[in-house]
Coordinates of C-alpha atoms and ligand atoms in Angstrom, one line a residue:
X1 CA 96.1 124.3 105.9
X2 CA 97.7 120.6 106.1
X3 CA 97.3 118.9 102.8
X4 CA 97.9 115.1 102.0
X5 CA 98.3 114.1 98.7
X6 CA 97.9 110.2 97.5
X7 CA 100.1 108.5 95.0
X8 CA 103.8 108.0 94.1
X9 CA 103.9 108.8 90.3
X10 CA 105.3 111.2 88.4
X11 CA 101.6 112.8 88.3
X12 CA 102.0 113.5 92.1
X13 CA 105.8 114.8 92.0
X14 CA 104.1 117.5 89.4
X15 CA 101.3 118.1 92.1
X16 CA 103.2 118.2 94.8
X17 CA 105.9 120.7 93.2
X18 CA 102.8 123.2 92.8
X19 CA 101.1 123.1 95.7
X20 CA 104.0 123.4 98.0
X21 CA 104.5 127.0 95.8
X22 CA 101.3 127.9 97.5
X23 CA 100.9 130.1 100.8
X24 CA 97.8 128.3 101.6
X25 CA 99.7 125.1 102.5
X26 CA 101.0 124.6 106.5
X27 CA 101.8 121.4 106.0
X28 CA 102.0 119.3 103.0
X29 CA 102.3 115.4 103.1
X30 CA 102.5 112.7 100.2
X31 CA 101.8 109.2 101.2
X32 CA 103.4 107.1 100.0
X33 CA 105.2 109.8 97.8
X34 CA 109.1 109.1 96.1
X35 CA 112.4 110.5 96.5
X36 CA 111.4 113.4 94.4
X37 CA 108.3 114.2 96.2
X38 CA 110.2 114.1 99.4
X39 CA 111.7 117.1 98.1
X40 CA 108.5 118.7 98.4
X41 CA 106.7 117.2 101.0
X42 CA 106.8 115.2 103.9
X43 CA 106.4 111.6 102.6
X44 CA 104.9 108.9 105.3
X45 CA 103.6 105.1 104.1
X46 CA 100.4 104.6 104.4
X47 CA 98.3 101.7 102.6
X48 CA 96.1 103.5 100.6
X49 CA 93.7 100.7 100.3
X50 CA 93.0 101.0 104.0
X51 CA 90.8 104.0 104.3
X52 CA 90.9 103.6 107.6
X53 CA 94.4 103.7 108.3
X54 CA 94.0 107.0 105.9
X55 CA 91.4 108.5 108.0
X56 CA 92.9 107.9 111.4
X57 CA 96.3 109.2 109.9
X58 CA 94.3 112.7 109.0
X59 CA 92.9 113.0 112.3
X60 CA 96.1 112.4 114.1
X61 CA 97.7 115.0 112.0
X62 CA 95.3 117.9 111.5
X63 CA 95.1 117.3 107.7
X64 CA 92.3 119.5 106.3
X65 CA 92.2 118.6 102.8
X66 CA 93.0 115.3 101.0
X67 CA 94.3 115.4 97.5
X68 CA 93.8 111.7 95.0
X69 CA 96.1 111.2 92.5
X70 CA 95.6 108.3 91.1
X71 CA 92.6 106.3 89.8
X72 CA 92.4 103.1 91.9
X73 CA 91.8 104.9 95.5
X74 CA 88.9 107.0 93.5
X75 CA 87.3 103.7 92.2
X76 CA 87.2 102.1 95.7
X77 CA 85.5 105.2 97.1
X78 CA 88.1 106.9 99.4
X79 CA 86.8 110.1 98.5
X80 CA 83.5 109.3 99.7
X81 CA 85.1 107.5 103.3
X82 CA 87.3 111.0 104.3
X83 CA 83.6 113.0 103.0
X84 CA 82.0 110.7 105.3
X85 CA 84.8 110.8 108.5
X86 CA 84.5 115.3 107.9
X87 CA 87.4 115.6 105.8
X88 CA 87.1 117.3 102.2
X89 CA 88.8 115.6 99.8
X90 CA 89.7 116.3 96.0
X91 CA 88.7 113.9 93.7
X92 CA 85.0 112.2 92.4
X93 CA 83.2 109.7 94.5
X94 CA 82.7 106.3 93.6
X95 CA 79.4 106.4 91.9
X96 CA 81.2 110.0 90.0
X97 CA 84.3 107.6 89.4
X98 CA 82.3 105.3 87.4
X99 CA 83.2 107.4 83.5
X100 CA 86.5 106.3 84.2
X101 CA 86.0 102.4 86.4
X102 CA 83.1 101.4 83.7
X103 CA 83.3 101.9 80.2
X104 CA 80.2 100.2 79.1
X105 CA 78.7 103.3 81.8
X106 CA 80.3 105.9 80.1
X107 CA 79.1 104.4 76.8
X108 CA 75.9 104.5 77.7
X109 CA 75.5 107.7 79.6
X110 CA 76.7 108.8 76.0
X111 CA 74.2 107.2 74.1
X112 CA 71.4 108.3 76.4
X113 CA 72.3 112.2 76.2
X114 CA 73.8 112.5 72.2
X115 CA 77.5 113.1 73.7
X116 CA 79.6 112.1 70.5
X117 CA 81.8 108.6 70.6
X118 CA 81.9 106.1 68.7
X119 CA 79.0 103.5 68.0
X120 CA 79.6 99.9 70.4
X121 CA 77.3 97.6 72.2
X122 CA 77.9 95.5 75.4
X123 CA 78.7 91.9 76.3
X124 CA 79.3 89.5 78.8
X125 CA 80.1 86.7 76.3
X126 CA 82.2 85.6 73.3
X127 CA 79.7 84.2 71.1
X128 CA 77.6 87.2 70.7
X129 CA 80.2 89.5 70.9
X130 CA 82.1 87.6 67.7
X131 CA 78.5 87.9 65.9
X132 CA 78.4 91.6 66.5
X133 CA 82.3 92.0 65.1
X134 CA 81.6 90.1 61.9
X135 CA 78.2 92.7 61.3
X136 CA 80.6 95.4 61.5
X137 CA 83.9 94.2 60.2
X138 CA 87.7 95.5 61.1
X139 CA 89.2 97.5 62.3
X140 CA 87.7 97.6 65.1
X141 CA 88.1 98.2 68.7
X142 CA 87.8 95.6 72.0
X143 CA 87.7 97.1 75.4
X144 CA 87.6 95.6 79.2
X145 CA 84.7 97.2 80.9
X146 CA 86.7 97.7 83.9
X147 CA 90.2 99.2 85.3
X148 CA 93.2 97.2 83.7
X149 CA 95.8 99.0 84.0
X150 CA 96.1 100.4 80.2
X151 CA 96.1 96.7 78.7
X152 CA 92.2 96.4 78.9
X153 CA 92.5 98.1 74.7
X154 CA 93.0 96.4 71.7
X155 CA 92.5 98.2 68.5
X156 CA 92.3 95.1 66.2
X157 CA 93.3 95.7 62.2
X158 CA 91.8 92.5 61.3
X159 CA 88.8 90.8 62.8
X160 CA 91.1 87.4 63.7
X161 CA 92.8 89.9 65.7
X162 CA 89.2 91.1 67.4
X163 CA 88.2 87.6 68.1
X164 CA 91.8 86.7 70.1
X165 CA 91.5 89.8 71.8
X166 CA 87.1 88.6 72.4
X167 CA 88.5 85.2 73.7
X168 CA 91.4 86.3 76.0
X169 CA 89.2 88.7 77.5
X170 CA 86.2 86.7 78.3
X171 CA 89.0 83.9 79.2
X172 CA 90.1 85.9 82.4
X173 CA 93.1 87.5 80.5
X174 CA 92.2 90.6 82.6
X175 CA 90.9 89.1 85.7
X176 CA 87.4 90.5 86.8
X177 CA 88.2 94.1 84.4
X178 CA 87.3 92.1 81.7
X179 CA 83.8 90.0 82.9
X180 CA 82.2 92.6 80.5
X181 CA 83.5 94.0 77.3
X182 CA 82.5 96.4 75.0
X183 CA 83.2 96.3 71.1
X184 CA 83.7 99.7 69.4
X185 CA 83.7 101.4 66.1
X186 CA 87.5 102.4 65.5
X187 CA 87.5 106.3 65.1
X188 CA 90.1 107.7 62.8
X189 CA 91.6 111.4 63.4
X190 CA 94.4 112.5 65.5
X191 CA 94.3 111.9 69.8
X192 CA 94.4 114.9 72.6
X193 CA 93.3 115.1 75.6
X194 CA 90.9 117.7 77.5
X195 CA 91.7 118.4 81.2
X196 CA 88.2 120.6 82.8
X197 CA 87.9 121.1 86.7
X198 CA 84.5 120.0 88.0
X199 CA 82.6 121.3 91.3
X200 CA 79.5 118.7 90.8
X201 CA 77.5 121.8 88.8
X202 CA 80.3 124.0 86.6
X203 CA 83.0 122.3 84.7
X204 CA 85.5 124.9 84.0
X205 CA 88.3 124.0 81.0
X206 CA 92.0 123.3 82.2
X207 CA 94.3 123.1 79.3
X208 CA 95.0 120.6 76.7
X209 CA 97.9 117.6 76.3
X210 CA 98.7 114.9 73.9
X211 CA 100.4 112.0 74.9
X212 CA 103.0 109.5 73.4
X213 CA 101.0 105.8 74.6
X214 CA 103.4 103.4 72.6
X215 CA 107.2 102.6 74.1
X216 CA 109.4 103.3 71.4
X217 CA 110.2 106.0 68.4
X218 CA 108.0 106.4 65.6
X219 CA 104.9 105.2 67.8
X220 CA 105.8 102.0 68.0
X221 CA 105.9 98.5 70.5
X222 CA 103.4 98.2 72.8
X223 CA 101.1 100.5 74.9
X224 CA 102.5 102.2 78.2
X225 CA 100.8 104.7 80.8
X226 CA 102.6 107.4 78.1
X227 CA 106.0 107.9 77.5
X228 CA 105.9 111.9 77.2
X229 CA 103.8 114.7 76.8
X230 CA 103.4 118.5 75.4
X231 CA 100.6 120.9 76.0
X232 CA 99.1 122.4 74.6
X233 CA 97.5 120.3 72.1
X234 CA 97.5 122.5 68.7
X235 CA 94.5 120.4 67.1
X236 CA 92.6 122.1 70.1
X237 CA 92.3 125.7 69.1
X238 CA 89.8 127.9 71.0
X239 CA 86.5 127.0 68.6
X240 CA 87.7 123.5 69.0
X241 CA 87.7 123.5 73.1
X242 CA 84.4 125.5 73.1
X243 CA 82.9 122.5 71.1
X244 CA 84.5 120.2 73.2
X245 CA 83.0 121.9 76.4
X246 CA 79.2 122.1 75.2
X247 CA 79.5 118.7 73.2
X248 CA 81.0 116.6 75.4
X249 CA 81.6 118.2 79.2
X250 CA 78.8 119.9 80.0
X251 CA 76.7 117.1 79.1
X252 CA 78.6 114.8 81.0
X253 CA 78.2 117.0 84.1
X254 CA 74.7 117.4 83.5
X255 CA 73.9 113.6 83.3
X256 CA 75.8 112.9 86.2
X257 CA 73.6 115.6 88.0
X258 CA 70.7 114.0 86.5
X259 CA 71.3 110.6 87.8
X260 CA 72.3 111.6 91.4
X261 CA 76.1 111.2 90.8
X262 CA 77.0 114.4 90.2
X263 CA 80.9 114.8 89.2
X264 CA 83.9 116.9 91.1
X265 CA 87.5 116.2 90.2
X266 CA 89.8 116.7 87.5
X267 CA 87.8 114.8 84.1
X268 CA 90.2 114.2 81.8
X269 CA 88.3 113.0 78.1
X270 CA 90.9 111.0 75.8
X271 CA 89.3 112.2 72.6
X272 CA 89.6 111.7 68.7
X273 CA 90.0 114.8 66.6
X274 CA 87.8 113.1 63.6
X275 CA 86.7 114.9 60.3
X276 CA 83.0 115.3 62.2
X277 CA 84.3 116.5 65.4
X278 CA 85.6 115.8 68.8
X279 CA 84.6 112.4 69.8
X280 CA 84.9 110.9 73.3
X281 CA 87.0 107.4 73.4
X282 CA 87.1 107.5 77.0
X283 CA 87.1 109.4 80.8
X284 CA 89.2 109.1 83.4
X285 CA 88.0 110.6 86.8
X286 CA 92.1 112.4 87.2
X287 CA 94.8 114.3 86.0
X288 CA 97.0 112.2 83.4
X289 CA 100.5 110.9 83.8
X290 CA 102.3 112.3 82.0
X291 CA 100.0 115.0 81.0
X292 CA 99.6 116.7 84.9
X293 CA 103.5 117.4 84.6
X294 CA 102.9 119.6 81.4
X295 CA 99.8 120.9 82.6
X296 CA 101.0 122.1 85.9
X297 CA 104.6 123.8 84.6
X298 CA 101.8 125.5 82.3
X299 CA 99.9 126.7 85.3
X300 CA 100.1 130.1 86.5
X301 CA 97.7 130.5 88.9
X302 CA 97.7 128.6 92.5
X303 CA 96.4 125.4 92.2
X304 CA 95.5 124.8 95.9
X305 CA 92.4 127.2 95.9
X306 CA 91.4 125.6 92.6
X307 CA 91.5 122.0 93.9
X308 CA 89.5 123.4 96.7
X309 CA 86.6 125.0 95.0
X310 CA 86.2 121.9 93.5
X311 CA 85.3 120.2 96.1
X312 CA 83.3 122.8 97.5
X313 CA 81.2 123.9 94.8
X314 CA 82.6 127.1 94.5
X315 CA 83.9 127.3 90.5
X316 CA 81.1 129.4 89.0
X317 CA 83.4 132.3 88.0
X318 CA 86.8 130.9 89.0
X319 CA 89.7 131.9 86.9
X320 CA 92.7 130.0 85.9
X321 CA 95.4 131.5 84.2
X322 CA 97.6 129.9 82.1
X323 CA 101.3 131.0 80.5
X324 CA 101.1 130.4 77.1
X325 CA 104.9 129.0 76.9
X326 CA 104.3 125.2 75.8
X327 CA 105.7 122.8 77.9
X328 CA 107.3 118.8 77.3
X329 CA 108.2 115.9 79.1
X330 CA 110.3 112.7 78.2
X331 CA 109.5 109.7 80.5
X332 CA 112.1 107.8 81.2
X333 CA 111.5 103.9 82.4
X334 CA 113.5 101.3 83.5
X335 CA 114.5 99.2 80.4
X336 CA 111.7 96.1 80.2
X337 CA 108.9 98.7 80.4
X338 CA 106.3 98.3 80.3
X339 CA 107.0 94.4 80.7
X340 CA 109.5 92.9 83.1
X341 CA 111.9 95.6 84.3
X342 CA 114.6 95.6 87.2
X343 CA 114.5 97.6 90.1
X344 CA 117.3 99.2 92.7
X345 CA 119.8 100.7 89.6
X346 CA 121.6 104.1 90.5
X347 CA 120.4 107.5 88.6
X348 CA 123.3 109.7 88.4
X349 CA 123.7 113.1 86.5
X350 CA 120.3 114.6 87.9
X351 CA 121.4 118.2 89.7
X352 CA 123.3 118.6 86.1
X353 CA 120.0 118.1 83.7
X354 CA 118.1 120.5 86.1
X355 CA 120.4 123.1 85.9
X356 CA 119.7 124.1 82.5
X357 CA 117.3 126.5 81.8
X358 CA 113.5 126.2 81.9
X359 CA 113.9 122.4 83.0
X360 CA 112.1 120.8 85.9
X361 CA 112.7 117.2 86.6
X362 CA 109.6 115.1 87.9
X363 CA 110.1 112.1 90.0
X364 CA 108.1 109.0 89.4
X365 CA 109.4 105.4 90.7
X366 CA 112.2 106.3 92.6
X367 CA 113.4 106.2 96.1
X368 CA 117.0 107.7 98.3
X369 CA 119.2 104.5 99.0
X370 CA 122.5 106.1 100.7
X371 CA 122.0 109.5 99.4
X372 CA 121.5 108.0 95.6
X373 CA 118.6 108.1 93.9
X374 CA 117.8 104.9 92.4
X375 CA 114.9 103.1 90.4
X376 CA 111.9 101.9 92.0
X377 CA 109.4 101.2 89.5
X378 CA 108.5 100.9 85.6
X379 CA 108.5 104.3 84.7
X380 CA 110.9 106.6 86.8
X381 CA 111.4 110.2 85.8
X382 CA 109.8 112.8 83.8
X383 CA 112.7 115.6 82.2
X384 CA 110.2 118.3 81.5
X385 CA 111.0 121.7 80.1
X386 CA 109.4 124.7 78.9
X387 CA 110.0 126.8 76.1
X388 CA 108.8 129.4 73.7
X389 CA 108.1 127.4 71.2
X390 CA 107.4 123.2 71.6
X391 CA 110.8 122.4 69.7
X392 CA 112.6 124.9 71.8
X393 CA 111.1 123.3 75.2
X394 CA 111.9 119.8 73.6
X395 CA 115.9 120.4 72.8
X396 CA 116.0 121.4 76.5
X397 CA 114.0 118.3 77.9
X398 CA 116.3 116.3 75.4
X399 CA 119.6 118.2 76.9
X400 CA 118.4 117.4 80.6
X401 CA 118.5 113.7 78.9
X402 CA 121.6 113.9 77.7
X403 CA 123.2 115.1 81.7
X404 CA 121.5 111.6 82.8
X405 CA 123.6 108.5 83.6
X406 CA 121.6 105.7 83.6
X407 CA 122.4 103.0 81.6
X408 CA 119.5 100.6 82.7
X409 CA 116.6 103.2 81.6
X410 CA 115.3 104.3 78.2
X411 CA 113.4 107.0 76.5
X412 CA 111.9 107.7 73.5
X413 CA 113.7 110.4 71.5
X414 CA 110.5 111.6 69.4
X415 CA 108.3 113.2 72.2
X416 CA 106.5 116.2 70.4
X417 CA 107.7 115.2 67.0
X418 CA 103.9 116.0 65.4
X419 CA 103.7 119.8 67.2
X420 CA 107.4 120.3 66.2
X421 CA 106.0 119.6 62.3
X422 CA 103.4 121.8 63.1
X423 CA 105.7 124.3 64.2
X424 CA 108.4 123.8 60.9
X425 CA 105.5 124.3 58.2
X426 CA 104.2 127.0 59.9
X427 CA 107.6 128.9 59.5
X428 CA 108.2 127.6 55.7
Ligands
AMP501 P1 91.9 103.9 76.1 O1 92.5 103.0 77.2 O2 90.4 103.8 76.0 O3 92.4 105.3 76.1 O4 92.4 103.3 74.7 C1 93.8 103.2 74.5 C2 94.1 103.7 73.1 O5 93.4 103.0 72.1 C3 93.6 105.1 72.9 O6 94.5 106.1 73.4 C4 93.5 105.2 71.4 O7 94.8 105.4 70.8 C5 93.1 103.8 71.1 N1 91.6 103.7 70.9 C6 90.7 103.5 71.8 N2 89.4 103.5 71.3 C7 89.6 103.8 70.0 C8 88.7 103.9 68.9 N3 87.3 103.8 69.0 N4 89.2 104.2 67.7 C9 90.5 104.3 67.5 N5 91.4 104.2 68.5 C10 91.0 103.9 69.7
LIG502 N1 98.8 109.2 80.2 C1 97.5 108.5 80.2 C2 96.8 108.4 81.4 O1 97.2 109.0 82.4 O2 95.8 107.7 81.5

């Protein structure tokens, strides 16, 4: 079967890497892909906001099955234009897309069917919106309705902080993700994310991640896309993900059932491990970057037959299986990130880091110049290892690091430092 695959990130290198392992594929093809991905696949550009130029590019080329990576083709409805022009795609339609393009619509679909997160209300301007924080007092949490490309959060301390946050939003500091806003109760426990595979009916659980969001050591500086990952997530044990799946996904999948939407895709729920529970803080309608490139080391079974009873329908009584070995990744961006960053420097040192054992180096914004690989984008490369134990696949991510010459990047040196704990008072 000829599969293309959307997207250029790190995500998509991860992707990629797996389903080129399986026997299904004839032909696999990334658009626009990067110089890791190429590796893989065959990359060709294509401007994946031109559905048409997408579709007339699968018909030319036999391509069976499309494969979205990324959130922004979901959200304009590109899965719904290939279902349309009789080519399956991967991914949630537009209306499906919505828990992850609306979050005032994911608030409410909570509200309506008891699916725990944390108490808000809408608004579509500042003055009632500053009424509504002073009732309920700091912290407190101001979101962008729409897509913003991880700025559209500001967990505010103080309730100063809430209004600046109220009046840059409604001021256009987010363009049209921010015309409505929703004001949220700030949840306090510790953050993992839940990966489940959905067929519009069954949702079947993936595994479990957490994330690093903030750019430097110690969790500091601001918010990124995530600078590293480790899964699984150890708050998650097994009572905790059966909870998770009749609390929170099933629900979900029910709703969207319910209101003619019904969800397929990878849903990925950012959730709060609080004192009462799992609580949702928010969907998104896709695999995580960096989480996917934990996730599919992880992943023993062959993703492409997964992906496809997805879209088919076909997951009541699919099995995944899963190596238990945890698995890391340090993100390494271009220094700047996730501000103002320079492009077109040479990576050197890469066939050294991926020699050592159990590490697999994910691409993300980079592209061949002369036979070099060199930046091409904020974040850039994903050194991911597993182990059998998280510190063990973390000195082996951080030893890739070390082959690395790249003066003009950075990484935090702290990924999995809260599972490593874990880990040490465990053996004390
Ligand atoms: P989001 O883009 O919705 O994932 O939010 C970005 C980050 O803000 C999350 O990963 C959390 O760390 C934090 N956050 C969002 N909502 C809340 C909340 N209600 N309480 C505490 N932290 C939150
Ligand atoms: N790593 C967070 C995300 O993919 O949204």
């Amino acid at each position: 079967m000829n599969i293309l695959l959307l997207g250029a990130g790190g995500r998509e290198h991860a992707l990629a890497w797996k389903m080129a392992a399986s026997p299904l594929i004839g032909r696999l093809i990334c658009a626009p892909g990067n110089a890791g991905i190429a590796q893989e696949a065959e990359c060709v550009a294509l401007d994946l906001t031109d559905h048409g130029a997408v579709i007339a590019f699968c018909r030319a080329n036999h391509v069976e099955f499309v494969v979205v990576g990324p959130e922004a083709p979901l959200c304009a409805g590109i899965v719904d234009d290939l279902e349309v022009a009789g080519i399956k795609a991967f991914g949630p339609t537009r209306a499906a897309a919505r828990l992850e393009g609306s979050k005032g619509f994911t608030k409410d679909l909570c509200r309506e069917h008891g699916i725990p997160t944390a108490a808000y209300q809408r608004f579509r301007a500042a003055a009632p919106a500053k009424a509504y924080l002073r009732e309920r007092g700091a912290p407190i949490v101001v979101k962008a309705d729409g897509l913003a490309a991880g700025k559209g959060v500001v967990v505010a301390q103080h309730e100063t902080e809430a209004a600046a946050a109220i009046d840059m939003m409604f001021g256009g500091g987010l363009g049209e993700a921010s015309g409505e806003v929703v004001i949220e109760d700030f949840l306090d426990g510790e953050e993992a994310s839940f990966f489940a595979l959905c067929d519009g009916n069954t949702a079947i659980p993936l595994a479990t991640a957490q994330d690093h969001k903030r750019a430097f050591d110690g969790d500091k500086g601001p918010n990124t896309g995530g600078m590293g990952a480790y899964s699984p997530a150890p708050i998650i044990d097994a009572a905790m993900s059966a909870r998770i799946m009749t609390e929170i996904i099933e629900p979900t999948m029910q709703a969207m059932k319910a209101i003619g939407s019904p969800y397929k895709g990878v849903l990925y729920a950012g959730l709060m491990i609080t004192a009462a529970g799992p609580k949702l803080i928010e969907y998104n309608a896709r695999f995580g970057d960096p989480e996917c490139q934990v996730l599919m080391l992880r992943l023993m079974s062959d993703l492409v037959p997964a992906l496809l009873a997805s879209r088919d329908g076909q997951l009541k009584s699919f099995d995944l299986r899963w190596y238990a070995d945890p698995a890391l990744t340090v993100v390494m961006a271009a220094k700047g990130y996730p501000g103002h960053y320079a492009r077109g420097s040479v990576i050197d040192g890469l066939d050294a880091a991926t020699a050592i054992e159990g590490v697999e180096i994910f691409h993300a914004g980079t592209k061949a110049e002369g036979g070099r690989i060199v930046a091409n984008g904020g974040r850039v490369l994903n050194i991911s290892a597993v182990g059998k134990t998280v510190r063990e696949a973390q000195e082996r991510a951080y030893d890739a690091v070390a082959c690395i010459r790249w003066p003009e990047g950075f990484c935090r040196h702290d990924i999995g430092w809260r599972a490593v704990g874990r880990e040490s008072n465990k053996n004390r």
